[in-house]
Coordinates of C-alpha atoms and ligand atoms in Angstrom, one line a residue:
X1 CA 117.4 96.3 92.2
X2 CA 114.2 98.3 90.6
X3 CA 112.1 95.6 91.8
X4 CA 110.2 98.5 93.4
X5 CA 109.2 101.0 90.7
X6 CA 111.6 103.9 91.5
X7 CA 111.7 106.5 88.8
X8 CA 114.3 108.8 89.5
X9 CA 114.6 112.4 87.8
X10 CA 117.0 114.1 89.7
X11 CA 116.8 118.2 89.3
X12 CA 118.2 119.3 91.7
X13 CA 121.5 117.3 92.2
X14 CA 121.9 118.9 88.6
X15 CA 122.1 121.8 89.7
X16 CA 125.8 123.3 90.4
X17 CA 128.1 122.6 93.7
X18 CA 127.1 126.0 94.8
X19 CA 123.1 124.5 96.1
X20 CA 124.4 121.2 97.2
X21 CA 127.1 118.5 98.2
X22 CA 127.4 115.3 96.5
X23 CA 127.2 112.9 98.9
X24 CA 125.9 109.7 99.9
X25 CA 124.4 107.9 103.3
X26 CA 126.7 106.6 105.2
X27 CA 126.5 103.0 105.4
X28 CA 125.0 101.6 108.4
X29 CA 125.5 98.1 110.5
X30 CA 122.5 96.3 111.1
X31 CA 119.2 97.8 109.7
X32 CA 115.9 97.2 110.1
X33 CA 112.9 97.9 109.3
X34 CA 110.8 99.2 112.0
X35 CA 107.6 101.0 109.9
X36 CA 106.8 101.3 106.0
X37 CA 104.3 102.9 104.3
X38 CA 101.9 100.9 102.2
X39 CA 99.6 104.0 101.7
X40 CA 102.0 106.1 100.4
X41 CA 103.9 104.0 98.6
X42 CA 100.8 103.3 96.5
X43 CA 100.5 106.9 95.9
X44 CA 104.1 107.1 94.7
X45 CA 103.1 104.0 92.4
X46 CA 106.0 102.2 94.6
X47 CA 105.4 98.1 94.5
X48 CA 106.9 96.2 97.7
X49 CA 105.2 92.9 97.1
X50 CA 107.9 91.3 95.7
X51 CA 110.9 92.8 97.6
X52 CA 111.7 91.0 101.6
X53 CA 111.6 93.4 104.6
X54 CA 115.4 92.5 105.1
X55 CA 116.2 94.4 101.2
X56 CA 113.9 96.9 102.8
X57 CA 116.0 97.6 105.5
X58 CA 118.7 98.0 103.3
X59 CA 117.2 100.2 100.9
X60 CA 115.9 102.6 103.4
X61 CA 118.9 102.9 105.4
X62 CA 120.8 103.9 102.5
X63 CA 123.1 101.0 102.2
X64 CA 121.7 99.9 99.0
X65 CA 120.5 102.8 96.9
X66 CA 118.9 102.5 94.2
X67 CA 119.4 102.9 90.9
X68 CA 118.6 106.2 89.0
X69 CA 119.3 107.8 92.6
X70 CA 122.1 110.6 93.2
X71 CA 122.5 111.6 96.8
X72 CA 123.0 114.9 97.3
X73 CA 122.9 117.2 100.7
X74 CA 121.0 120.4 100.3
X75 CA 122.6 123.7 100.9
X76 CA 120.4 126.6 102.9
X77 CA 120.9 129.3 105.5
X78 CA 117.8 130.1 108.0
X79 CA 117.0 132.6 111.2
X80 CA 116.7 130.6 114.1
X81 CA 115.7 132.2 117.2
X82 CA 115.5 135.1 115.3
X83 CA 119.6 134.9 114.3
X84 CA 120.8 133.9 110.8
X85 CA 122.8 131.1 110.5
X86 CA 124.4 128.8 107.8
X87 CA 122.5 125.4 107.9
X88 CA 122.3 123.0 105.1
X89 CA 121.5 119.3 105.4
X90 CA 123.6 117.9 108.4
X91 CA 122.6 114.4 108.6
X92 CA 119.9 114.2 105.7
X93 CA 120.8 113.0 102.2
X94 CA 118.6 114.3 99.6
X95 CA 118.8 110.5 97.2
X96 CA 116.3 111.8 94.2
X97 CA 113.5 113.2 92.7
X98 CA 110.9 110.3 92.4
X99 CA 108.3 110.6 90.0
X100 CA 104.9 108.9 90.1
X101 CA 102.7 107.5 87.0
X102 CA 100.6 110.7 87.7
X103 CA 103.9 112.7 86.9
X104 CA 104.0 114.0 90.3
X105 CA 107.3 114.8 91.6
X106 CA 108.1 113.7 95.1
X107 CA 111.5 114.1 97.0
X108 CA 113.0 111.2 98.5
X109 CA 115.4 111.9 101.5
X110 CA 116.9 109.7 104.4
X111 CA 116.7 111.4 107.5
X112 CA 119.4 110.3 110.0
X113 CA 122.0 109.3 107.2
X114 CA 125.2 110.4 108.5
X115 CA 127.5 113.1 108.5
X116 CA 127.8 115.9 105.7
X117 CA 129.4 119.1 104.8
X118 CA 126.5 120.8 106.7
X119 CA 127.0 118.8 110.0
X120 CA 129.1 121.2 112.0
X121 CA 129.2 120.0 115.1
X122 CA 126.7 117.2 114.9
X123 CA 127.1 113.3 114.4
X124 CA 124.7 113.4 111.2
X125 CA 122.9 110.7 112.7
X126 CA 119.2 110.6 114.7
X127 CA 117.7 108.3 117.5
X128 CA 114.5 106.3 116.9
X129 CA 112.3 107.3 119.5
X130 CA 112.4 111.6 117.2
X131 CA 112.3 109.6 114.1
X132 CA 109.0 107.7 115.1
X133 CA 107.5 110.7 116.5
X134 CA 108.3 112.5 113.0
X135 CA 106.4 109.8 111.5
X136 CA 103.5 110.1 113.9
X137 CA 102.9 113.6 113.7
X138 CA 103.2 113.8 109.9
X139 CA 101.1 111.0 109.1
X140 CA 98.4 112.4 111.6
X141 CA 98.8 116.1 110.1
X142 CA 98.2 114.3 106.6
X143 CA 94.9 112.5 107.6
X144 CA 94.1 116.0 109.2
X145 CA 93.9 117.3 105.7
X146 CA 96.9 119.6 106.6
X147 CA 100.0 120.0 103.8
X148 CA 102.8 118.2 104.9
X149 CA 106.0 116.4 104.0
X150 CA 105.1 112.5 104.9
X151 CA 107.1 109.6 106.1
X152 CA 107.9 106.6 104.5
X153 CA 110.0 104.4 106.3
X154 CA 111.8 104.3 109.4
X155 CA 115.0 101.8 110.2
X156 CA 116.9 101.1 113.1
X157 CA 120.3 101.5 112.6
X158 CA 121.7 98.7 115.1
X159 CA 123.9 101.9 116.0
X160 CA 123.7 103.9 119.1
X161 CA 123.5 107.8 118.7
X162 CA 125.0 109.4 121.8
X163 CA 122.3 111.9 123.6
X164 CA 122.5 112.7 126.9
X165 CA 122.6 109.2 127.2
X166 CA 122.9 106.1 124.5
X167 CA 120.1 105.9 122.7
X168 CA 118.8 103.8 119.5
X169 CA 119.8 105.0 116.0
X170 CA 117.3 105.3 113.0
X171 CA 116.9 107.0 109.8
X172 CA 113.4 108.1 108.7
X173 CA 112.2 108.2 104.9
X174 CA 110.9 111.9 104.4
X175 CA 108.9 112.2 101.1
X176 CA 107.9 116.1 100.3
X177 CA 106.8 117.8 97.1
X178 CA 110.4 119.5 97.7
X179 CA 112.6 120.3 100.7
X180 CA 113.0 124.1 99.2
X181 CA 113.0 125.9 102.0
X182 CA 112.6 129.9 102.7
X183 CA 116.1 129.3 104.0
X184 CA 117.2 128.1 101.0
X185 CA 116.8 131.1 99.7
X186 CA 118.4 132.9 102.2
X187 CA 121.1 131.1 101.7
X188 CA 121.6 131.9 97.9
X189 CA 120.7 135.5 98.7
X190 CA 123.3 136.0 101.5
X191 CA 126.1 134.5 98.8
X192 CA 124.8 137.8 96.3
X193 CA 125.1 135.8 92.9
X194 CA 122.6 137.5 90.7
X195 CA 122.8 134.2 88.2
X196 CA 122.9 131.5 91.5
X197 CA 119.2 133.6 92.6
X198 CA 118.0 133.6 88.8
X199 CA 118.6 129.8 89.2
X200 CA 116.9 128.6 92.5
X201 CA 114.0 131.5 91.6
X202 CA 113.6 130.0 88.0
X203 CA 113.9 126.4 89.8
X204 CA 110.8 126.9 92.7
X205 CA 109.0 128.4 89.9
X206 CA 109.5 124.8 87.4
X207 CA 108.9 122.8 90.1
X208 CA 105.9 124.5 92.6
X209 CA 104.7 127.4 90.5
X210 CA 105.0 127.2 86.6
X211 CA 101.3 129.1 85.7
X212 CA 103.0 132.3 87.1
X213 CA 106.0 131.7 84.6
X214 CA 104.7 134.2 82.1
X215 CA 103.3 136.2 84.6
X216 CA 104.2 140.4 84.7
X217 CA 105.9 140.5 87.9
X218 CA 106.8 136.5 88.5
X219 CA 108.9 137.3 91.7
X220 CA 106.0 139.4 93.2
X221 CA 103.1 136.3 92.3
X222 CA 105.8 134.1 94.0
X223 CA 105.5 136.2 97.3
X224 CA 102.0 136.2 96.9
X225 CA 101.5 132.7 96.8
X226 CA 103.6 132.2 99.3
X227 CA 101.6 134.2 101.8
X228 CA 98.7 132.6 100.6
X229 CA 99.8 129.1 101.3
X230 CA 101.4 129.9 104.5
X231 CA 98.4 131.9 105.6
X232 CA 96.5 128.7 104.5
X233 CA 98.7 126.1 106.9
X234 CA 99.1 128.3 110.0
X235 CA 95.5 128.4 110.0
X236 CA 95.2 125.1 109.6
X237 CA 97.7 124.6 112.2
X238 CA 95.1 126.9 114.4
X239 CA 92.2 125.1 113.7
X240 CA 93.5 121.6 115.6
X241 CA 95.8 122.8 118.0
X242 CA 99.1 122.2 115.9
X243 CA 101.9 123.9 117.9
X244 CA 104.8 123.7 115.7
X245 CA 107.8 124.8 118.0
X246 CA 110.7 125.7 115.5
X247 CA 109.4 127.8 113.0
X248 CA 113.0 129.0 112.3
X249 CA 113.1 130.3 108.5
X250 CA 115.2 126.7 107.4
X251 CA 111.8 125.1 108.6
X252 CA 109.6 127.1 106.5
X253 CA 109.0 125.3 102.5
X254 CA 108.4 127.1 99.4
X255 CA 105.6 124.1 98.9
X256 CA 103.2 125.6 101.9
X257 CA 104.2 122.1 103.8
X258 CA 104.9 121.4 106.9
X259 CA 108.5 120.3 107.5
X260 CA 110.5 119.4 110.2
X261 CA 108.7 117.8 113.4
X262 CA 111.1 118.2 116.0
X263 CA 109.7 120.0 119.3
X264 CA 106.6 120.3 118.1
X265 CA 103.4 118.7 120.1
X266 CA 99.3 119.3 120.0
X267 CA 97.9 121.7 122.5
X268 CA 95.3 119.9 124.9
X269 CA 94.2 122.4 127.3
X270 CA 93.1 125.7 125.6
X271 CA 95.9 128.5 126.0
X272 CA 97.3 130.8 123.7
X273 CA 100.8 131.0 125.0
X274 CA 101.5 127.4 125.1
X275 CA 104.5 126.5 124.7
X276 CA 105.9 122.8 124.4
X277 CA 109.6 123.3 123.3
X278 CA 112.4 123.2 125.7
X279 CA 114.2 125.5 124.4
X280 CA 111.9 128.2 123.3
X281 CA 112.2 130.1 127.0
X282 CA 111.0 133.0 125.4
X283 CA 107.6 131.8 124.2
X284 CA 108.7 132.9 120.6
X285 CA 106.8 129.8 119.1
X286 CA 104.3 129.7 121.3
X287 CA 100.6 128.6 120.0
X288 CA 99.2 132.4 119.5
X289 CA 102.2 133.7 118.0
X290 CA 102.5 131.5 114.9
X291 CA 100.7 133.6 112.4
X292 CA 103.1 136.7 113.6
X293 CA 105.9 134.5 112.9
X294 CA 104.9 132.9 109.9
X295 CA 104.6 136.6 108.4
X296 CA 108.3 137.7 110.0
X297 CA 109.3 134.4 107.9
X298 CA 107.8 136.1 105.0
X299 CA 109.7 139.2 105.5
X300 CA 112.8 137.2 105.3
X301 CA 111.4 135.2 102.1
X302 CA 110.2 138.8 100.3
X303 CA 114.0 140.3 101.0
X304 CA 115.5 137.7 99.2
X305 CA 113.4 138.3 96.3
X306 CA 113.6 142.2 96.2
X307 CA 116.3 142.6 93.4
X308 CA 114.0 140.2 91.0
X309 CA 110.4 142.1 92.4
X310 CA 112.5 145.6 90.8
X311 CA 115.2 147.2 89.3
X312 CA 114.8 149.9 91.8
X313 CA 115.5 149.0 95.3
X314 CA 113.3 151.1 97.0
X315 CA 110.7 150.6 94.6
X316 CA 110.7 146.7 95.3
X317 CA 111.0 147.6 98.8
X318 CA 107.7 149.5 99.1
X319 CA 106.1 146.8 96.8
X320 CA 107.1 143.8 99.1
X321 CA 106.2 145.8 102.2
X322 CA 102.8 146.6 101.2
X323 CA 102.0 142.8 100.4
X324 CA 103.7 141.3 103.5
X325 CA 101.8 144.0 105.4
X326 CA 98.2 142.0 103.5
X327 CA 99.1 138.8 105.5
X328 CA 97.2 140.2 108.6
X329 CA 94.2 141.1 107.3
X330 CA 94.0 137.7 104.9
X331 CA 95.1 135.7 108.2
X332 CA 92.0 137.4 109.8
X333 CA 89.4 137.0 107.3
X334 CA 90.6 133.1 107.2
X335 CA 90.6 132.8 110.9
X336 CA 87.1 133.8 111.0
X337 CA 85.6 132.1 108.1
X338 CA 87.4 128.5 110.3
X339 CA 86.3 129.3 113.4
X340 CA 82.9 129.6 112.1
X341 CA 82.9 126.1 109.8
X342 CA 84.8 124.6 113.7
X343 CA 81.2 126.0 115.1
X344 CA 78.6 125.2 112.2
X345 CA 77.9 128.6 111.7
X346 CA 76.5 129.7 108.1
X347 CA 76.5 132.7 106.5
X348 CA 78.1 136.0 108.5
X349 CA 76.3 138.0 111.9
X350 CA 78.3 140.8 113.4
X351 CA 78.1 138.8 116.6
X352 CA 79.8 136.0 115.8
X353 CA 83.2 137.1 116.0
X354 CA 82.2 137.7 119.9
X355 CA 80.3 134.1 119.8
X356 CA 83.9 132.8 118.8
X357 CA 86.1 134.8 121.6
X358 CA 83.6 134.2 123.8
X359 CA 84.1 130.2 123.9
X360 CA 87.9 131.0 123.8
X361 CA 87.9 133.3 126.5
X362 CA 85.6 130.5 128.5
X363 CA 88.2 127.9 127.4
X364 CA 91.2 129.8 128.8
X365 CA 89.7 130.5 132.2
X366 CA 88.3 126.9 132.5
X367 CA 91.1 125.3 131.2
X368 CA 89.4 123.3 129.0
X369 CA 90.5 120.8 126.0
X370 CA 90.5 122.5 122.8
X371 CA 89.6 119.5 121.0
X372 CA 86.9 118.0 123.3
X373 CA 85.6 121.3 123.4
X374 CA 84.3 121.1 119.8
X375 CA 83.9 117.4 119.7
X376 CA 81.4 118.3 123.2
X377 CA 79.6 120.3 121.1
X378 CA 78.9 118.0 118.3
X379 CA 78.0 115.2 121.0
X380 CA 81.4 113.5 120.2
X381 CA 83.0 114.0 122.9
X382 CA 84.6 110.4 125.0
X383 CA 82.5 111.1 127.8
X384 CA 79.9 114.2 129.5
X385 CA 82.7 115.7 131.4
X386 CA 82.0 117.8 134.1
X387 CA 83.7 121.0 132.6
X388 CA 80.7 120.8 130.0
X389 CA 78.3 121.1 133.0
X390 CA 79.7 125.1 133.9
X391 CA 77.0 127.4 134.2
X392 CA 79.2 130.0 131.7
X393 CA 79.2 127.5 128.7
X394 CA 75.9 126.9 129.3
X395 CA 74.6 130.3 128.9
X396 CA 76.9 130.6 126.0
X397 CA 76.2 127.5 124.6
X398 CA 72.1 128.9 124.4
X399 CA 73.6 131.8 122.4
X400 CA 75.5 129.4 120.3
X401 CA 72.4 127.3 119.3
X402 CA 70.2 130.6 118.8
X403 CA 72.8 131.8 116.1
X404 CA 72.6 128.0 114.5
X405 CA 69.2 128.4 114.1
X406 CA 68.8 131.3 112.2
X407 CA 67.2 131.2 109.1
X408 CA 65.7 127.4 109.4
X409 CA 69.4 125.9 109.6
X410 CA 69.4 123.1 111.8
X411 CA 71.5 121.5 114.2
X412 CA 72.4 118.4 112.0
X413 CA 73.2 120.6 109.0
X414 CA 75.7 122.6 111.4
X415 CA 77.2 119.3 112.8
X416 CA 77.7 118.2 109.3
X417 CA 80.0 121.2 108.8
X418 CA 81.3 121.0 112.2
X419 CA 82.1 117.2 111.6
X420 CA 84.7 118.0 108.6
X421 CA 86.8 120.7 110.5
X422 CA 86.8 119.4 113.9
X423 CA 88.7 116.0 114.4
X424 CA 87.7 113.7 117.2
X425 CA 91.2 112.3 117.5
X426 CA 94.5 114.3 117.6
X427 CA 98.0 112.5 118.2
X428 CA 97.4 113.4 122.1
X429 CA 100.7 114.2 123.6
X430 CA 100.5 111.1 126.3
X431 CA 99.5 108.6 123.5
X432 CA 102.7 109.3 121.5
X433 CA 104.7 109.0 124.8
X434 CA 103.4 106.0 125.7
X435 CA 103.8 103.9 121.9
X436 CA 107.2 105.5 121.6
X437 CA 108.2 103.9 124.7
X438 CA 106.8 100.9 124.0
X439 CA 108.5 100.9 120.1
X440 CA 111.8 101.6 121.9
X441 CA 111.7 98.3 124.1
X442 CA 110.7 96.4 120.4
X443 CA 106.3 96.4 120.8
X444 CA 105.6 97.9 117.8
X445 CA 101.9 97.1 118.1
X446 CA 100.6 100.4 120.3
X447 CA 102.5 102.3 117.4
X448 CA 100.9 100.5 114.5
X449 CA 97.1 100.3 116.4
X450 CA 98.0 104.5 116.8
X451 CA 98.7 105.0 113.4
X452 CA 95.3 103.4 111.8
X453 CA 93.5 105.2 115.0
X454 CA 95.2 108.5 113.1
X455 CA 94.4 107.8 109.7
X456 CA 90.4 108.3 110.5
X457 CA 90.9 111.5 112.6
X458 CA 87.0 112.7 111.6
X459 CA 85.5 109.7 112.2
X460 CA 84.2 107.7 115.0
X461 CA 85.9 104.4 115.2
X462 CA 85.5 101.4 117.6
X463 CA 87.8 102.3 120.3
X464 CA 87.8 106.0 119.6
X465 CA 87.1 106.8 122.7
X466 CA 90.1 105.7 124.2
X467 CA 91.8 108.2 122.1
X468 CA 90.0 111.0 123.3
X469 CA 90.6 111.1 126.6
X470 CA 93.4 113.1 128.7
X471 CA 96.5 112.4 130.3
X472 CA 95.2 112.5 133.6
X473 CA 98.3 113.7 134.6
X474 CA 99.4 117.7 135.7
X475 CA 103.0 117.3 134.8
X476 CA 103.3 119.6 131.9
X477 CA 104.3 118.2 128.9
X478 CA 107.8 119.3 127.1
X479 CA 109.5 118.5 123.9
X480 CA 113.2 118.5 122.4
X481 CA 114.6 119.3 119.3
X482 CA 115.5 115.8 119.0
X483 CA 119.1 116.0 117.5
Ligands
AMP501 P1 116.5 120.9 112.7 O1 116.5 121.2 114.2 O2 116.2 119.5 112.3 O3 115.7 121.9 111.9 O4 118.0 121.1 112.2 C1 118.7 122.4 112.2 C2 120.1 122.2 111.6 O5 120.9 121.4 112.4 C3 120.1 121.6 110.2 O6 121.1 122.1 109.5 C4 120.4 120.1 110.6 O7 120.9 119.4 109.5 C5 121.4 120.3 111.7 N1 121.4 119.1 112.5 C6 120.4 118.7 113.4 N2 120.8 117.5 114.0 C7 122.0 117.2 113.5 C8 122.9 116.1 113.8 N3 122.7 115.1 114.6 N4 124.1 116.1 113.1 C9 124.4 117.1 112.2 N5 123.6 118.2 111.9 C10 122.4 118.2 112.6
MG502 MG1 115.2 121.8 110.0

């Protein structure tokens, strides 16, 4: 049955009943395999040359799991909306820890898997057509050079899940460096167990953080870092559009990856307030407000930690104030420093911040594509569009080249620059549409031509071009949760 290389150390299902439920996928009738994911199954030194797509199936739908698993679902709490609630994984099983030759530890979990503990009202299952789309976005985010957990597999079930209607069952193979989440921590906080916080606390600091172990203050570096690598990904997120729509405390990791692609959806046409979620009315999640909201999910993150930061609770109050109150001014000096590599710009001129808002301000009142923007501007674009030919981006595009060619830089050394932050190809909203609709009636060969088109998003490939371009059509765009 290990004809396949797993190497299972399971942590975390070794921890007590209080973080988990022991518990495994619910078998399913008919699997079959739908994607898998050579690339990253090299990197997890996993071999499928000698195993049959049909023991695939089985594997990854969690009717034949593998030895050295232990199949546990997760326990954790998380504000969504803005209101806490108990969570915990309702149709996701946790199967193992899987450790590459590189001794890199990489969580194994089967998305879709049936019913839990944590499933409330919910069938613990998941359609094909959200599952796909997970596995889309993911794999696109990872060529982006953007932290995030990555997909593995995908099955079909043979089952239907109801929806509003009948739809296809599948169950998608998450990998992540850990599905710790700041709503894990919530959750352990809210249950006020001094030992049960010691224990996830000492855990997250084993498994993502062990050089600030022996650290002075380790609960206060642990903060730190996690502002860091969430100020790192929301700008990241920023610099290609990435509108995440759910950025409810349960879907924030301790890791700095992203997690959970449910409503989420790339922005085309430049606005801040876009929204693509059907159920964020209030704008909440919307594309300017994630780096507000990634900080309010830091809030939450440093409360939990406040009796380990000091004895003295208003001490550790003021000390975890003062550093989530740093995330602003970090986000802002990062912002900067990305907008300028997205615009070639070297070395720092007063004006360029109003270079920057300039082209955004031009972007908004033109309505024009974020991402051909850039790619316009580095003569990458799929075709001179008309846009380009405004009389305002070509006075601001004079200023643009001026500021490029200060102090003997030249154009090609800016493109160069320019070249590694801006991508030519993003999954666009009407290209995932359009292969998921075709997966769904059993073509999986749009899906699998997108997928390699995604895995060279900087680069110019033969039919690139058709990638680039827009819908074409003025219905706006909206995206569901997906349960
Ligand atoms: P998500 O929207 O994927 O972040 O999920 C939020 C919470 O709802 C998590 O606790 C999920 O496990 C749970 N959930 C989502 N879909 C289902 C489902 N079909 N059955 C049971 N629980 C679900
Ligand atoms: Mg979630």
């Amino acid at each position: 049955m290990n004809k396949i290389n797993w190497n299972f150390d399971n942590t975390y299902s070794g921890l007590s009943n209080s973080f988990k439920e022991n518990i495994n996928p619910i078998p399913v009738i008919k699997p079959e395999l739908i994607l898998i994911n050579k690339k990253l199954a090299d990197e997890l030194n996993l071999d499928f040359s000698k195993i049959s797509n049909k023991e695939l199936s089985e594997i990854f739908s969690g009717n034949l799991l593998p030895e050295g698993s232990n199949s546990i679902a997760q326990a954790y709490a998380g504000h969504q909306f803005g209101h806490f609630t108990m969570l915990g994984d309702g149709r996701a099983v946790l199967i193992g820890e899987h450790v590459s030759k590189k001794n890199k530890k990489y969580d194994i979990q089967f998305k879709g898997s049936g019913k839990t503990a944590f499933s409330r009202n919910g069938d613990g299952r998941a359609a094909l057509g959200p599952m796909l789309r997970e596995y889309i976005i993911s794999e696109a985010m990872n060529y982006l050079n953007i932290p995030t957990t990555r997909g593995l597999a995908v099955v079909k079930t043979g089952e239907k899940v109801l929806r509003e209607k009948n739809l296809q069952g599948a169950i998608l193979t998450r990998v992540a460096s850990s599905h710790i989440r700041v709503g894990t921590f919530q959750y352990i906080s809210a249950r006020q167990n001094s030992d049960e916080l010691n224990i996830i606390f000492n855990y997250t600091l084993e498994r993502h953080y062990p050089e600030i172990k022996k650290t002075e203050n380790p609960a206060l570096e642990l903060l730190e870092r996690l502002i860091e690598k969430q100020c790192d990904l929301i700008i990241n997120w920023m610099r290609v559009g990435f509108i995440h729509g759910v950025m409810n405390t349960d879907n924030m990791t301790v890791s700095g990856e992203t997690i959970d692609y449910g409503p989420c959806a790339f922005m085309d046409i430049y606005d801040p307030k876009a929204v693509f979620s059907s159920i964020d009315k209030m704008g909440r999640y919307a594309y300017c407000n994630q780096p507000a909201i990634a900080k309010w999910n830091l809030a939450r993150f440093a409360e939990c930690l406040i009796p380990l930061i000091n004895k003295d609770f208003d001490k550790a109050i003021d000390i975890a104030t003062q550093k989530i109150n740093s995330f602003e001014k970090q986000y802002e000096e990062k912002w900067i420093v990305m907008m300028k590599n997205k615009l070639g710009l070297f070395n720092s001129e007063e004006s360029d911040k109003s270079l920057i808002l300039d082209l955004l301000t031009w972007m908004h009142k033109k309505k024009a594509d974020y991402t051909n923007t850039f790619c316009d501007l580095m003569d990458l674009g799929p075709k001179k569009e008309v846009i380009y030919n405004d009389i305002d981006f070509i006075e601001w595009k004079k200023r643009w080249k001026k500021r490029i060619l200060k102090n003997n830089n030249t154009k090609k050394k800016s493109v160069e620059l320019m070249r590694n932050h801006n991508p030519l190809v993003i999954p666009r909203n009407h290209r995932v549409e359009e292969v998921l609709v075709s997966a769904e009636e059993g073509n999986l060969e749009p899906l699998n031509n997108f997928l390699k088109i995604l895995e060279n998003p900087y680069n110019k490939q033969k039919n690139t071009s058709n990638f680039q371009s827009l819908s074409g059509s003025n219905k706006k765009y909206v995206t569901f949760c997906g349960t």
